[in-house]
Amino acid sequence: MRCSPVYWTILASALVIPPLMPSFTQAADEVLEEVIVTATLRPQSLLEVPSSVTVLDSRTLQDAGQQHFEDVLGLVPNLNWAGGTSRPRFFQIRGIGEREQYEGAPNPSVGFLIDDIDFSGIGMAATLFDVKQIEVLRGPQGTRYGANALAGLIAVRTNDPEQTANYGVQGSIGNYNTRSLGVTATAPVAALNSAWRLSLQQYRSDGFMTNNYLHRKDTNDRDELSGRFKWHWQVSDDSTVDVALIHANLDNGYDGWAIDNSRNTLSDEPGKDSQRATGTSVRYTSAAWNPYTLTVIGSYLDSDSVNSFDADWGNAQSWSPYIYAYYMRSDRDRTNKTLEVRLASPAVSDDQRLAWLVGAYALRMNERGSDVLFGQYADPGDPVFSSVDRLLTDYAATNLAVFGQLDGYFAPRWRWSAGMRAEQRRARYQDQDPIGGGSSSDLRARNRMLGGQLSLTHELTNTANAYVSVARGYKAGGFNLGGSVPAAQRYFAPEYLWNAETGIKVVALNGRLFADADVFYQWRRDLQVRSGQQLDPSNPGTYTFITSNIARGYNTGVELSTRYLLTVNWELGGSLGLLRTRASGAVDENGTVVPEREQAHAPEYTAAASVTWRPVQGWMARADVVAKDNFYFDVATDHNQQSRAYTIANIKAGYEQSTWSVYAWSSNVFDKDYSIRGFYFSNEPPAWDTKLYTQKGDPRTVGVTGSWKF
């Protein structure tokens, strides 16, 4: 059943909207604490940021989440994600973002950082254990982050070292053979005037699919190890060094597609979706040039990933008397190196009427890949046709940018900000077919792009701000890969996006209510869209993705969010995102102009509502309801198949003390069936009818979590 946006507007207004503020203490004069947004060029109060931002703090992540960023995605208005993987990697903010990236030329629209380490396009490592907050900046980050943040930026911050030694243990058990164990430790090092923090967690689950052919329930399992180490060093009175180390090993199975779109697969060669990532970042901050502050941020990431699957989704028995067996495997080894330098004056204040910031940024990405497709096919009585296709790829991209920002007052209670970023991106791609011999591609591209933002903020009161902003974002061009791509479609141009936005942010009712609302309109030019085409109906491995430019499009909508302490024991929250998108000027493979239509993976509404009860005695309970409208799985040049709108409920209840806690929880309480990705193609002999195949979201899960601190 599809509920109208009006219904969700009424519900969101009644229940008050998502968690944006941090945890609170139990006191009679209880108020919401200030949230600091760290992913902007300067740390700012959420109330003062002149753009649409959602911050999920540690209390929200603990109450509403279990294991992964996937658990709390529904709390963020106008944020969606596409399946096709075991964990979310491809995000859409306000309807803009990739839905897959199987070729060896990554070019993300949504930036993704974990402790300053660039995980854009490979964000599987965003597990929630020992995470401080997650910030989602909606709209183009043309000044802050450039080409990799056309749609927005997601930044994950883990907990910092503490000056008091403490240690913790957390464990969970649940259905589907789910179990996890995590430990944390933090302590000061007085001799070095520093402190450190270590966290380790192992999580396992059999997954939610049953392989009836192999008689196994773990072919779509999750096996996730995450380890993090942070060190904070107070070098001097005016200088600090912060070091973060991350290691993630997500060795997940991948058997998520069934011929009949059920949770019962027939694959004889289940695949895997794994990522082993090791990264580090170093942030040096110094005010030695008083009153100016120098910030230097360097990061390095090495990520090895494997995505493999049974491409025919069946076995010898299911396809008999035909011989039909295909298996696909893609290996990727990516390294990211970044360096950013900023010099800033003091922030704007009553005594500082003008502030400036200048900086430079460099990114070097290298990705080596290997794609292998094994296949056999034969009609009854015919000789078996066997094939092995292998492609070795080598991709490199270098981004260089300079940026600057000015902030100031031009009248009492009127604040302005202007920023600009100039960026150059060079990319080169080469591949080789070691079986067929020879080099099939040697492609190069260079783009020079310019973006920025201009905003005006009016301080209505000391606790209420209204703003209006205009921002220009960009995304670099590139090339389509594979020998079957027509020469005319080999290259595609950069995309540019203008974002006009106005909003209001308010703290009211003596600090018990925080609410914000914004309205935005985005003009898109030369939209980069990916469509799929199956070159050989009898070979599912020939399904080829092609990125092309559509002349124009727009994305417009409304975003609401709030948090309300109804009483000292009761808190209400929620979110609402309304979205309308259009793209025009698309041409299909026959040269026919495609009618204007909504963009893919852009639901017209996303909504969430929550209620939390936390009395002083130690008991707690929370209930969440998350809803999403239907959306197209792909662009109009591919197919017109859609998901179904859905609503799911999650609950959690437990008992908390200062040193220990225990919770019972359930996600998707009513076991709602919903889809997170769909492909429309031919995969079943002998008729080879084109059909929609979907990957399902998680079913109902239940479990218990306990923790102990000492």
Short mmCIF file of C-alpha atoms in Angstrom, two decimals, residues 56 114 150 176 237 240 252 254 257 348 421 424 428 453 479 514 591 612 630 633 650 652:
data_model
loop_
_atom_site.label_atom_id
_atom_site.label_comp_id
_atom_site.label_asym_id
_atom_site.label_seq_id
_atom_site.Cartn_x
_atom_site.Cartn_y
_atom_site.Cartn_z
CA LEU A 56 23.38 10.94 13.79
CA ILE A 114 35.80 7.55 7.72
CA LEU A 150 28.34 16.31 -6.53
CA TYR A 176 20.03 -16.38 11.57
CA ASP A 237 50.02 24.32 23.89
CA THR A 240 48.02 18.72 18.11
CA ASN A 252 30.75 -11.72 3.09
CA TYR A 254 26.93 -13.21 -2.03
CA TRP A 257 19.40 -13.44 -6.26
CA VAL A 348 33.62 35.08 12.46
CA ARG A 421 37.13 25.68 -5.72
CA GLN A 424 41.75 19.56 -12.39
CA ARG A 428 44.05 7.15 -17.57
CA GLN A 453 28.88 28.42 -2.91
CA PHE A 479 34.99 6.83 -20.43
CA PHE A 514 15.42 21.41 17.69
CA GLY A 591 18.22 6.83 -31.46
CA THR A 612 12.21 6.94 22.98
CA ASN A 630 8.54 3.32 -4.76
CA PHE A 633 15.45 0.75 -10.59
CA ASN A 650 12.16 -1.46 14.51
CA LYS A 652 14.61 -1.89 21.10
#
